[in-house]
Short mmCIF file of C-alpha atoms in Angstrom, two decimals:
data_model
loop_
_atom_site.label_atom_id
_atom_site.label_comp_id
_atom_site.label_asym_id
_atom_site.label_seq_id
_atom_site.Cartn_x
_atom_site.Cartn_y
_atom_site.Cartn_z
CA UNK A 1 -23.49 48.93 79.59
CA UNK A 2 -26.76 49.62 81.32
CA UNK A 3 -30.04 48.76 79.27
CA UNK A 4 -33.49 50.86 80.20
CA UNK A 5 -35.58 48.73 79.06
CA UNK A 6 -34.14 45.71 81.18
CA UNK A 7 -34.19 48.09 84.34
CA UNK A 8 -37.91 48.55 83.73
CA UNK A 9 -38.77 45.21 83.49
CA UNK A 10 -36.88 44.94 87.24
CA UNK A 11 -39.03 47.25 88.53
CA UNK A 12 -42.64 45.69 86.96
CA UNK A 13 -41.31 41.65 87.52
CA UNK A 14 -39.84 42.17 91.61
CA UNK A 15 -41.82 45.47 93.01
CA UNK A 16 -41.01 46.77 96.70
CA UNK A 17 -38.24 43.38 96.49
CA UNK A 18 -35.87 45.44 93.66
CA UNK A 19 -32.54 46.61 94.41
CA UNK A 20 -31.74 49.86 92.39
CA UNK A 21 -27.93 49.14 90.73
CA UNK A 22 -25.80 51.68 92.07
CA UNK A 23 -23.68 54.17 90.00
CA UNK A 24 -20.81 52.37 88.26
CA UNK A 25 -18.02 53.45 90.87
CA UNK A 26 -19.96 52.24 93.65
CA UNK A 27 -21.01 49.10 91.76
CA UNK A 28 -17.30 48.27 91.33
CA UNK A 29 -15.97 48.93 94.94
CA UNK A 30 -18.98 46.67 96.34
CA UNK A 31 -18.26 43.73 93.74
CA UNK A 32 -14.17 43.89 94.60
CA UNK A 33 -15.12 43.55 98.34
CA UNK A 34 -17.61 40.40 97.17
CA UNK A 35 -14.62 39.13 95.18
CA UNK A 36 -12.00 39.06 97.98
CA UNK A 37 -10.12 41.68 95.28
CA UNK A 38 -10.50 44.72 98.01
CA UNK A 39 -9.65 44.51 102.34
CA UNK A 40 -9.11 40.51 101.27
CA UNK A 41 -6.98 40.06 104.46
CA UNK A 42 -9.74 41.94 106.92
CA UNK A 43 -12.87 40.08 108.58
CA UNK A 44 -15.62 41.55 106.79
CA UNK A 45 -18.83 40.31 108.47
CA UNK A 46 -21.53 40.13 105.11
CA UNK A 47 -18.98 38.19 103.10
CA UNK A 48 -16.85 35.94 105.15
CA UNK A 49 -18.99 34.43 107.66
CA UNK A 50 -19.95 30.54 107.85
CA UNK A 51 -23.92 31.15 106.44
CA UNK A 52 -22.56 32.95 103.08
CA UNK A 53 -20.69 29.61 101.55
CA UNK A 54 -20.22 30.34 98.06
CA UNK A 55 -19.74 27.35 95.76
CA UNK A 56 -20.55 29.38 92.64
CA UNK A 57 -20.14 32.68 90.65
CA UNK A 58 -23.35 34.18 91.48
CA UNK A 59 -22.97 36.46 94.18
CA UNK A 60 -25.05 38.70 96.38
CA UNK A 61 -23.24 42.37 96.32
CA UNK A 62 -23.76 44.70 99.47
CA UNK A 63 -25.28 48.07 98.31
CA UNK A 64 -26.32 51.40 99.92
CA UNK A 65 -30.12 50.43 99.12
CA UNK A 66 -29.36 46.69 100.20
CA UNK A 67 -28.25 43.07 98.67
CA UNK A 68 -28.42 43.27 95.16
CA UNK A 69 -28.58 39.53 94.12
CA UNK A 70 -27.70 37.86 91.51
CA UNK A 71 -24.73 39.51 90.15
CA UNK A 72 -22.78 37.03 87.62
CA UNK A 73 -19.11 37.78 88.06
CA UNK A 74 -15.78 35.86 88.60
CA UNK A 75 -12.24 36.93 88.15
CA UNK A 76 -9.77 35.50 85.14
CA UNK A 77 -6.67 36.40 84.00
CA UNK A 78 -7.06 39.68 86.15
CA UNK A 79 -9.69 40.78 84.53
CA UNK A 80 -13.09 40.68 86.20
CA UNK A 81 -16.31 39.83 83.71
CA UNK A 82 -19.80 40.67 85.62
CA UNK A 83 -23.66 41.10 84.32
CA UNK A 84 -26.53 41.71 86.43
CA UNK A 85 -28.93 38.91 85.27
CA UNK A 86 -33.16 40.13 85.26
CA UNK A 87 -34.81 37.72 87.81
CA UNK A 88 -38.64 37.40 86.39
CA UNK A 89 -40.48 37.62 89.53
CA UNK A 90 -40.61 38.21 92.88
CA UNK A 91 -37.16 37.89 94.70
CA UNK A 92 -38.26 37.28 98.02
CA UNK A 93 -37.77 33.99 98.43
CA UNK A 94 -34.94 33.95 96.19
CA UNK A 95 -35.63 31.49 93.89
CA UNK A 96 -33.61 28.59 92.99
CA UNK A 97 -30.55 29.68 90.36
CA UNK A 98 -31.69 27.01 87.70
CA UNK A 99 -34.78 28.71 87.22
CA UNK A 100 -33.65 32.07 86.84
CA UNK A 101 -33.16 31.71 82.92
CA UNK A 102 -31.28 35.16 82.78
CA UNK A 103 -28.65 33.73 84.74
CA UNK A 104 -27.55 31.25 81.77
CA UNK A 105 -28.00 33.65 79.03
CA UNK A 106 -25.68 36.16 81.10
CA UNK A 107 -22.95 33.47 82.03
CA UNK A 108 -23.41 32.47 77.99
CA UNK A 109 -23.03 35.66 77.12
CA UNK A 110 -19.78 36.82 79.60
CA UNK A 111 -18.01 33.65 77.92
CA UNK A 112 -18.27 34.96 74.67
CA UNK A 113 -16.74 38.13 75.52
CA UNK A 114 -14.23 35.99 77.43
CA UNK A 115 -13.13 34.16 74.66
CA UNK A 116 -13.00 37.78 72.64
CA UNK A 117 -10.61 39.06 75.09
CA UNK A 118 -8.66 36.62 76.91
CA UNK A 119 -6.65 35.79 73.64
CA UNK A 120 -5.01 39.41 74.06
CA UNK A 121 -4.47 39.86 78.02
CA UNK A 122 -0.72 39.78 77.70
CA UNK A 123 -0.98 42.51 74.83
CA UNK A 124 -1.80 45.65 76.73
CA UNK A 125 -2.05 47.64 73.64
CA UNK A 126 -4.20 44.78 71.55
CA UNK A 127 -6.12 44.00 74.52
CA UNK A 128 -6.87 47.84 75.54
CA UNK A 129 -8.07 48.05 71.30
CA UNK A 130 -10.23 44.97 71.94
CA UNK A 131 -12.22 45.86 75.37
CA UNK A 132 -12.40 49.91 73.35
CA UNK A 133 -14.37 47.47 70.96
CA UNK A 134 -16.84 46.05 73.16
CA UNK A 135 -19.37 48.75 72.96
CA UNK A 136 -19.91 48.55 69.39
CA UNK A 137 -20.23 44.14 69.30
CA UNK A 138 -22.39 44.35 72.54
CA UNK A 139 -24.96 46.25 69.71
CA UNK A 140 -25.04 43.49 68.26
CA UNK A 141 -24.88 41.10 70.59
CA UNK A 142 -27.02 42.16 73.15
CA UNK A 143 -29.36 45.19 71.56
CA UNK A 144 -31.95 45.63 73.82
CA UNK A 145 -30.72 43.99 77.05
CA UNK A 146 -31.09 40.23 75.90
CA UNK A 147 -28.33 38.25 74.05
CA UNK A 148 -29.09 37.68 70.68
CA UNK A 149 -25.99 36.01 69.85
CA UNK A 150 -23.35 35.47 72.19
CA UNK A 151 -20.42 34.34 69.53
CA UNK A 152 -18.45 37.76 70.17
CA UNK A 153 -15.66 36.62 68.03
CA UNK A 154 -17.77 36.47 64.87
CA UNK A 155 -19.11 39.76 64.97
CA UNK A 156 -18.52 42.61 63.22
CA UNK A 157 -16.10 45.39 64.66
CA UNK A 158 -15.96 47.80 62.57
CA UNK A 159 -17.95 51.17 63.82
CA UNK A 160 -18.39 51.55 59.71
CA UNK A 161 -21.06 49.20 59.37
CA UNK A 162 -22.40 49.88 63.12
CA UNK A 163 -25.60 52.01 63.24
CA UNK A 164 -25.24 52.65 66.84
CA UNK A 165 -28.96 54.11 66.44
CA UNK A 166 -30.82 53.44 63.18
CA UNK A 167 -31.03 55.87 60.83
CA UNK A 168 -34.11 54.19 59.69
CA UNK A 169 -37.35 54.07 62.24
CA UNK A 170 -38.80 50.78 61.03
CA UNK A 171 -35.48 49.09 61.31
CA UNK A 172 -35.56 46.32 64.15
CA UNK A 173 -32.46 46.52 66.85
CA UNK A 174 -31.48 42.86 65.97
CA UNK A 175 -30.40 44.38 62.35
CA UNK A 176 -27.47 46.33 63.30
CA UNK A 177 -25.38 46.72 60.48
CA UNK A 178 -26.11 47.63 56.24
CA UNK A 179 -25.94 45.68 53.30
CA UNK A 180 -25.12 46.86 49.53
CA UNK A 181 -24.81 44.18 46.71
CA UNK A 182 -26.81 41.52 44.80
CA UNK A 183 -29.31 40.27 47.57
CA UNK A 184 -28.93 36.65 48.47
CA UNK A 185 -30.34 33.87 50.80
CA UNK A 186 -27.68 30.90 52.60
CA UNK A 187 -30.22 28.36 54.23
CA UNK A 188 -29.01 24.70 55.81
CA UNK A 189 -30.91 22.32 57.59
CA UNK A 190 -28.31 20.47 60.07
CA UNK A 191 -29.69 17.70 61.61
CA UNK A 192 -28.36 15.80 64.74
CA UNK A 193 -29.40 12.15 65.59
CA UNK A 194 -28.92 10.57 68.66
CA UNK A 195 -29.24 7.16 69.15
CA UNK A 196 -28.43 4.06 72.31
CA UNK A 197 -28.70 0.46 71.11
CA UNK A 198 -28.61 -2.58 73.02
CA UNK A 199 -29.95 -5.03 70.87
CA UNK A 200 -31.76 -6.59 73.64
CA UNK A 201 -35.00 -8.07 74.04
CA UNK A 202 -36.28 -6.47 76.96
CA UNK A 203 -34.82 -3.12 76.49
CA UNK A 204 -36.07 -0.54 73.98
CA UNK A 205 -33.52 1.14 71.81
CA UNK A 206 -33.84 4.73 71.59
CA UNK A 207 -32.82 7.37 69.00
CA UNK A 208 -33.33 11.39 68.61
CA UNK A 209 -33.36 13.53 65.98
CA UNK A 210 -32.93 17.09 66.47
CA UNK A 211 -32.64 19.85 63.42
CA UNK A 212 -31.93 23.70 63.13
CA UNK A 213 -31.90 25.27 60.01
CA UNK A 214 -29.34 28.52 59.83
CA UNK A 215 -29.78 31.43 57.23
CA UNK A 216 -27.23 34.06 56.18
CA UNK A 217 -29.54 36.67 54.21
CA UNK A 218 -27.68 39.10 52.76
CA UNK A 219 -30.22 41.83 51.52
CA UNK A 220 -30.38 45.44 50.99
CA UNK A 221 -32.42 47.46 53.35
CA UNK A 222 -33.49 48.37 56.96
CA UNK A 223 -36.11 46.08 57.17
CA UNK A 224 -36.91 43.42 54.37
CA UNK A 225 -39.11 40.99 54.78
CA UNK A 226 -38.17 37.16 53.92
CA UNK A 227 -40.61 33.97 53.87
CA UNK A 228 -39.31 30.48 53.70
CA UNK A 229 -41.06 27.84 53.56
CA UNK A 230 -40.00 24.22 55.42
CA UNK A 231 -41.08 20.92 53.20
CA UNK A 232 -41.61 16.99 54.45
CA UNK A 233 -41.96 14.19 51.90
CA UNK A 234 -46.27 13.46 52.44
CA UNK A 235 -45.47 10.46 54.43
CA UNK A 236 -42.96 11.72 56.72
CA UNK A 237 -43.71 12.66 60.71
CA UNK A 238 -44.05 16.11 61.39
CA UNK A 239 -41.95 18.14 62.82
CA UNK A 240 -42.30 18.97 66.54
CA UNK A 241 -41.08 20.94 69.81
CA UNK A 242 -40.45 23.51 67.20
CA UNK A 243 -38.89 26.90 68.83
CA UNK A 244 -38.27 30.14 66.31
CA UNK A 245 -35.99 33.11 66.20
CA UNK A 246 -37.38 36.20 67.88
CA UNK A 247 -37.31 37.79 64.54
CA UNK A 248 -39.76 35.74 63.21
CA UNK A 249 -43.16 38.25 62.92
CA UNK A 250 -45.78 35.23 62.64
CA UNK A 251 -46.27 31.58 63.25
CA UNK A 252 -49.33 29.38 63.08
CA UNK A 253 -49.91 29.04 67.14
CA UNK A 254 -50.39 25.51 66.05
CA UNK A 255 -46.83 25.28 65.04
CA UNK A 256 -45.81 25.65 68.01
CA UNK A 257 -47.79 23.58 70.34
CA UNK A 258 -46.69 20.18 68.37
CA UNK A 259 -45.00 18.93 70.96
CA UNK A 260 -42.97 15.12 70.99
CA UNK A 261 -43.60 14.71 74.56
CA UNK A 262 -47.38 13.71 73.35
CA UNK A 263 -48.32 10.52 70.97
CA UNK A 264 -48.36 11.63 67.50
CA UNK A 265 -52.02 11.50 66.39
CA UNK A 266 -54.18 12.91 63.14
CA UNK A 267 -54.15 16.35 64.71
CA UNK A 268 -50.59 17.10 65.20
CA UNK A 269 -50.02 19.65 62.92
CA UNK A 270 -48.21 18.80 59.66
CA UNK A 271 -47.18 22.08 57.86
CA UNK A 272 -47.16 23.84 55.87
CA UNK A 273 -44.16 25.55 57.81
CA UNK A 274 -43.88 28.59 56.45
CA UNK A 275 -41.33 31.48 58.56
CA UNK A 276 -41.91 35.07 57.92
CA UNK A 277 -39.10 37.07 59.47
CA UNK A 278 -36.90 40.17 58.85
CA UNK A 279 -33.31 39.21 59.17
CA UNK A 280 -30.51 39.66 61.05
CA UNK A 281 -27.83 41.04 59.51
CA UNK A 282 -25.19 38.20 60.30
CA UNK A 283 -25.96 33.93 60.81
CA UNK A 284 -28.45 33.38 62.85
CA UNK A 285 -30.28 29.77 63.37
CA UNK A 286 -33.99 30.65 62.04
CA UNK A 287 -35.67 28.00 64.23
CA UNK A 288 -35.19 24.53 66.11
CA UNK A 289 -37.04 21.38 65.42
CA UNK A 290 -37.22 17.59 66.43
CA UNK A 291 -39.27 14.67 64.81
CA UNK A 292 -40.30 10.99 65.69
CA UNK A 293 -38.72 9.26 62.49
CA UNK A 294 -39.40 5.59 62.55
CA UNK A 295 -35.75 4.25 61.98
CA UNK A 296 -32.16 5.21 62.89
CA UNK A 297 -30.22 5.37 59.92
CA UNK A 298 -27.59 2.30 61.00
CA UNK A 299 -28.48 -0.74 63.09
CA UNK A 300 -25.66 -2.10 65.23
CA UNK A 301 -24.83 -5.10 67.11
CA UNK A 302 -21.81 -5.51 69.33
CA UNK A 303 -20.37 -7.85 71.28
CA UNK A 304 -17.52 -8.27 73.42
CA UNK A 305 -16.85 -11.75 75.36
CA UNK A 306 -13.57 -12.33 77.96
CA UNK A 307 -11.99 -16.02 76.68
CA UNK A 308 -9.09 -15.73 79.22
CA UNK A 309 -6.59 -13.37 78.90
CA UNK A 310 -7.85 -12.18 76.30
CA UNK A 311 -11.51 -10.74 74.44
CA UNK A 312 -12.97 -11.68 71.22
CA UNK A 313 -15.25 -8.26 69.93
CA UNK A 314 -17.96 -8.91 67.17
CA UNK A 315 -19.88 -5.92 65.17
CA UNK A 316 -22.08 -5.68 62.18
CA UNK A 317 -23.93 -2.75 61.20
CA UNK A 318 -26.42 -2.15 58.77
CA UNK A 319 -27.32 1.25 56.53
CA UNK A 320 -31.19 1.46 56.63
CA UNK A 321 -31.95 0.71 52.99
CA UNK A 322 -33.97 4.41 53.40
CA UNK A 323 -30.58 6.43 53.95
CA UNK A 324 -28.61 8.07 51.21
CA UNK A 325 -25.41 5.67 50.71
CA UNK A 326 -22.71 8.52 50.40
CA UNK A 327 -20.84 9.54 53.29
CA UNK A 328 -18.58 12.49 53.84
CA UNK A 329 -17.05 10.00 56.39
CA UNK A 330 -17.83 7.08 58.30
CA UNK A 331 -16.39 5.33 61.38
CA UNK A 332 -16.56 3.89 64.73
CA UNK A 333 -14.15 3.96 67.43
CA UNK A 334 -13.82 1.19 69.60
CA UNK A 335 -12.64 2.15 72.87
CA UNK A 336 -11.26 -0.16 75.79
CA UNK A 337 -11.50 1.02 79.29
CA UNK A 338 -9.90 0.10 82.42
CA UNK A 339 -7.91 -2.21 80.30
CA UNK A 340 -3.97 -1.37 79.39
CA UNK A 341 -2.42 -0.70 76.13
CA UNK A 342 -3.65 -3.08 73.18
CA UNK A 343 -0.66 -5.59 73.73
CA UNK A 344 -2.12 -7.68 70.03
CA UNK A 345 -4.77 -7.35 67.31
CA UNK A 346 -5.87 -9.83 65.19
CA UNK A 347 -8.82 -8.90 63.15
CA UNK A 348 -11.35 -9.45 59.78
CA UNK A 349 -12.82 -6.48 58.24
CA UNK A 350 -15.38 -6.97 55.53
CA UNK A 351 -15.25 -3.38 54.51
CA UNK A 352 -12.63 -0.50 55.04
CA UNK A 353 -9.72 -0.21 56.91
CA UNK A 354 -9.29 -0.53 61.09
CA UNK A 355 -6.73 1.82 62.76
CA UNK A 356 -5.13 0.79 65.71
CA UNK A 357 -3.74 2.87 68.78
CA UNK A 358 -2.65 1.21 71.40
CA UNK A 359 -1.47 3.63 73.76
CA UNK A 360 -5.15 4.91 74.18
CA UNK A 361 -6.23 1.30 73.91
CA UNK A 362 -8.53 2.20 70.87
CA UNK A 363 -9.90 0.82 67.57
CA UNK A 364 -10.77 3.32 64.91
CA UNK A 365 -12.75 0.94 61.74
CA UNK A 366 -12.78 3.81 59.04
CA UNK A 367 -15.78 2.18 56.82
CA UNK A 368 -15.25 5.05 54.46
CA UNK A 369 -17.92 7.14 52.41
CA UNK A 370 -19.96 3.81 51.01
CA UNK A 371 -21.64 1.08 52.41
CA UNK A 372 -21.00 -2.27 50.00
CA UNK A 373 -24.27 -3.69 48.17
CA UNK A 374 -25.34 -5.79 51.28
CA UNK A 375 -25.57 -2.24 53.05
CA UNK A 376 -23.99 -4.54 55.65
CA UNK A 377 -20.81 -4.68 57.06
CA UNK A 378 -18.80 -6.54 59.89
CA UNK A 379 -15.84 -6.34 62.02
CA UNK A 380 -14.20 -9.54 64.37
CA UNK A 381 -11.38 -9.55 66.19
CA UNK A 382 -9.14 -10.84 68.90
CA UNK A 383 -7.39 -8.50 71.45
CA UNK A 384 -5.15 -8.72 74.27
CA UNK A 385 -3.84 -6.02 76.58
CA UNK A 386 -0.69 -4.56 78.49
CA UNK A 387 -0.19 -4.31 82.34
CA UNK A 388 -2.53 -1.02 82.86
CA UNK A 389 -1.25 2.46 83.65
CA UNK A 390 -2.43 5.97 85.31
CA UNK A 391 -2.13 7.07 82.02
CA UNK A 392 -4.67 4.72 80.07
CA UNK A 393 -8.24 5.30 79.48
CA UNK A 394 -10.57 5.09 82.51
CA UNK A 395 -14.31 4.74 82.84
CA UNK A 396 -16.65 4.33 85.91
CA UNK A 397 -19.43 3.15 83.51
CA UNK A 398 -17.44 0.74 81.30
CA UNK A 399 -16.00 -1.99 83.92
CA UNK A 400 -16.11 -5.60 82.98
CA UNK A 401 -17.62 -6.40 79.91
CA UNK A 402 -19.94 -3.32 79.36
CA UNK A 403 -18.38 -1.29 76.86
CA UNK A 404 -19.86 0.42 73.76
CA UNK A 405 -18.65 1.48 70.03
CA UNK A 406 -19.68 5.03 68.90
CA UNK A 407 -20.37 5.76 65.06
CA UNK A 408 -19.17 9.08 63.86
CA UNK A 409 -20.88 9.82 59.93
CA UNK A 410 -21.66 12.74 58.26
CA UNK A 411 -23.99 12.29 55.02
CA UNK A 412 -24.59 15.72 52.86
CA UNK A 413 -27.18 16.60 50.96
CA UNK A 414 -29.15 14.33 53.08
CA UNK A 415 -32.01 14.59 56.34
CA UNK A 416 -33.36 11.55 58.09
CA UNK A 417 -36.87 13.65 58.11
CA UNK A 418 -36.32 14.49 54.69
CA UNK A 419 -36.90 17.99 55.30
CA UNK A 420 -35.80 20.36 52.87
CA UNK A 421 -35.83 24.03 51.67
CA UNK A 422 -37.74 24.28 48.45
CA UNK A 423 -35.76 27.39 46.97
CA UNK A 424 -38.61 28.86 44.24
CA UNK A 425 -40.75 29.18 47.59
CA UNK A 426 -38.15 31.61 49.55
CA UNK A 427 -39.67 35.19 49.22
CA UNK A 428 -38.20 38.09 49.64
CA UNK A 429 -39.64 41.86 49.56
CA UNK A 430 -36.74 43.54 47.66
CA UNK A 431 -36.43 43.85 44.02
CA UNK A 432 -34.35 41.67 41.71
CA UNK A 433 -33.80 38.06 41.78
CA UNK A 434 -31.85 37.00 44.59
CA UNK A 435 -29.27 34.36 44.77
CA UNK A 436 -30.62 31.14 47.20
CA UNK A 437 -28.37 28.44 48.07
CA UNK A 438 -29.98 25.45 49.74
CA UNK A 439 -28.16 22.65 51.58
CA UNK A 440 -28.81 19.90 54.22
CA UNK A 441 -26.79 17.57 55.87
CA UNK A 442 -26.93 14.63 58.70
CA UNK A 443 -24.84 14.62 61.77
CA UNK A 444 -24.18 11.88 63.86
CA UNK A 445 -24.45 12.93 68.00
CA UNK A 446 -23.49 10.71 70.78
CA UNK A 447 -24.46 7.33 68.68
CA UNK A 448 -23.49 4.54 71.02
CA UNK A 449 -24.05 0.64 70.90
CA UNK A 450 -23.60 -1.27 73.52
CA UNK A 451 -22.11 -4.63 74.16
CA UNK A 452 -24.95 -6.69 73.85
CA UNK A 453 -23.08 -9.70 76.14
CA UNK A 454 -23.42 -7.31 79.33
CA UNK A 455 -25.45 -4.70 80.92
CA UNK A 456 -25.38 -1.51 79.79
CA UNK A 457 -27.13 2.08 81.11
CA UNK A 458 -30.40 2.23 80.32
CA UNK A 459 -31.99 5.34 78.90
CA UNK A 460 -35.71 3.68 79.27
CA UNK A 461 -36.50 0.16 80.89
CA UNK A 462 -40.25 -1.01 80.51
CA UNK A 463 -42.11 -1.96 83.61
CA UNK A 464 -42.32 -5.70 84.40
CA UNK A 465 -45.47 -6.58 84.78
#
């Protein structure tokens, strides 16, 4: 698929530097010689001399008018996948690949159809019915040249729904497909916190939240309109670093600019956040957020101590008395590198159950969906290990006594901003009432505590003075 408007752009970002792309024939002979697929067993000067190492699967392509560069493209399953990435700006000197943005989007993008396809390569006839379909998903995927959504699997088809050019003028490319039925609105705020503890004194813990909220608006018409509003409790921190979906029509600038990498002061900007947009016509995430909560939802200690042959472990967490006590499921796995099989256990657990593997030398302490009264709870324990194998855990960072446990908790209905989608404020420009469904939820991400008996890596260390 070749995309005008992308081709343009070529021309106005790299000038006299631009490399027309060659008809499609000639496209694919140069790329098979790149690839080693074509004269692999001849000498061919511009691709197997010493200065053209390749380590990667961006490639420079030999063409009549010259070297077009980058071309994407590597070879699975004997199928070859290949994009032609837009480099915005000038290509001589090439710039370095992590700052051609294209490049990621187009390697995103080539997965996706990757994952489409691959699942059918020893089905000719399923897998010749597949790539037939391509055209039609890569409307919605990719409209206008950039990838809107690079999920292939989850798109639609069927060339009934798919408007390959809109019938209607004011409908936007990124709506590609009708809808007929009661009109109704799917909004959840996910959030994600991150957190490292090390409860010690002279280093900080740290902790990250990080939100998107995903829509599913189902609504009649080639363009409606949609406004929904974003709401913080009055003494919660704003939200920041926010980034929207390009079909959002209008932002306060000031929105935007709220950025975490700054102190928050009187002037960051506070809401309301209000999203005007014209959906899409499948799931899309409306917009990205992060915020500078005071608290992470549960305090940990651990420690772990070597008495001889064996190690006594000690941990005690604590549900900030602000969190919503009901879990979808809570636990944390104890894991022990460099170690053995668990040869003996002997534990006390004040709350829930603890799981024992010992061929992967782990503890699994499944706390359940409540914390008790106390909101605390603790775990101790005496273990001793096997003679150690090739086939038991290993970790560079864990040796000795520096070793973590990692929390895994989901609690619905629930955001550690308190953010929330107040559902009489969702507009919508079509007649009739429409259905909204509102939900939230709060994700644990890479939540580690660290054995507080040993060093640990540190995400921030404060000066000494």
């Amino acid at each position: 698929r070749r995309y005008p408007t992308v081709e343009l752009r070529a021309e106005t970002f790299n000038g006299s530097t631009r490399v027309p792309i060659p008809s499609d024939s000639a496209f694919l002979k140069a790329l098979l010689l790149e690839l080693r697929l074509e004269d692999e067993h001849l000498f061919v000067e511009q691709r197997d001399t010493c200065t053209r190492i390749n380590h990667s699967c961006v490639h420079s392509v030999s063409t009549g008018a010259g070297e077009l560069w980058p071309v994407l493209a590597f070879h699975k399953s004997g199928l070859i996948y290949a994009c032609v990435p837009l480099v915005e700006g000038s290509l001589e000197p090439r710039p370095p690949l992590l700052s051609v943005r294209g490049l990621s989007q187009g390697l995103a993008l080539l997965l996706g159809i990757m994952d489409y396809v691959s699942p059918s390569r020893k089905n000719e006839a399923e897998l010749s019915a597949k790539a037939g379909q391509l055209r039609t998903l890569l409307i919605q995927a990719c409209p206008l040249g950039t990838p809107l959504n690079t999920n292939i699997r989850s798109l639609n088809p069927s060339f009934e729904d798919i408007q390959e050019m809109p019938v209607d003028k004011e409908q936007p490319a990124w709506r590609s497909s009708t809808y007929k039925g009661k009109p109704q609105v799917n909004v959840c705020i996910s959030e994600k916190v991150k957190c490292m503890q090390y409860d010690q004194r002279d280093v900080v813990d740290t902790w990250q939240v990080y939100g998107a909220v995903n829509c599913k608006c189902d609504i009649e018409g080639s363009a409606p309109s949609v406004t929904l509003s974003l709401t913080l409790p009055s003494n919660a921190p704003p939200l920041q670093d926010i980034v929207v979906h390009h079909c959002v029509t209008s932002v306060d600038p000031a929105m935007l600019l709220s950025t975490s990498a700054e102190p928050l002061h009187d002037s960051v900007y506070n809401g309301p956040y209000k999203f005007p947009f014209i959906p899409p016509s499948d799931s899309f995430d409306l917009c990205y957020y992060t915020s500078q909560v005071p608290v992470p939802p549960i305090l940990g200690c651990y420690q772990l101590v070597e008495e001889g042959s064996q190690i006594k472990i000690t941990v005690n967490l604590k549900l900030h008395e602000s969190i919503k006590n009901s879990f979808e499921y809570c636990e944390a796995r104890i894991p022990f590198f460099n170690r053995g099989p668990i040869a003996q256990l002997e534990y006390k657990v004040s709350s829930g159950q603890l799981d024992l593997f010992r061929e992967k030398s782990l503890l699994v302490w499944v706390i359940g969906q409540k914390f008790p009264k106390s909101l605390e709870v603790s775990l101790t324990g005496t273990v001793s290990f096997g003679t150690a194998g090739k086939e038991h855990p290993t970790d560079y960072v864990c040796t000795g006594n520096t070793a973590y446990v990692k929390l895994y908790f989901r609690i619905p209905d629930f955001t550690l901003t308190g953010c929330y989608v107040d559902q009489h404020s969702v507009q919508i420009s079509v007649p009739g009432k429409p259905k909204i469904t509102a939900s939230r939820e709060l994700i644990s991400s890479d939540y580690y505590i660290w054995n507080s008996k040993a060093p640990a890596p540190m995400v921030f260390k404060p000066l000494l003075d």
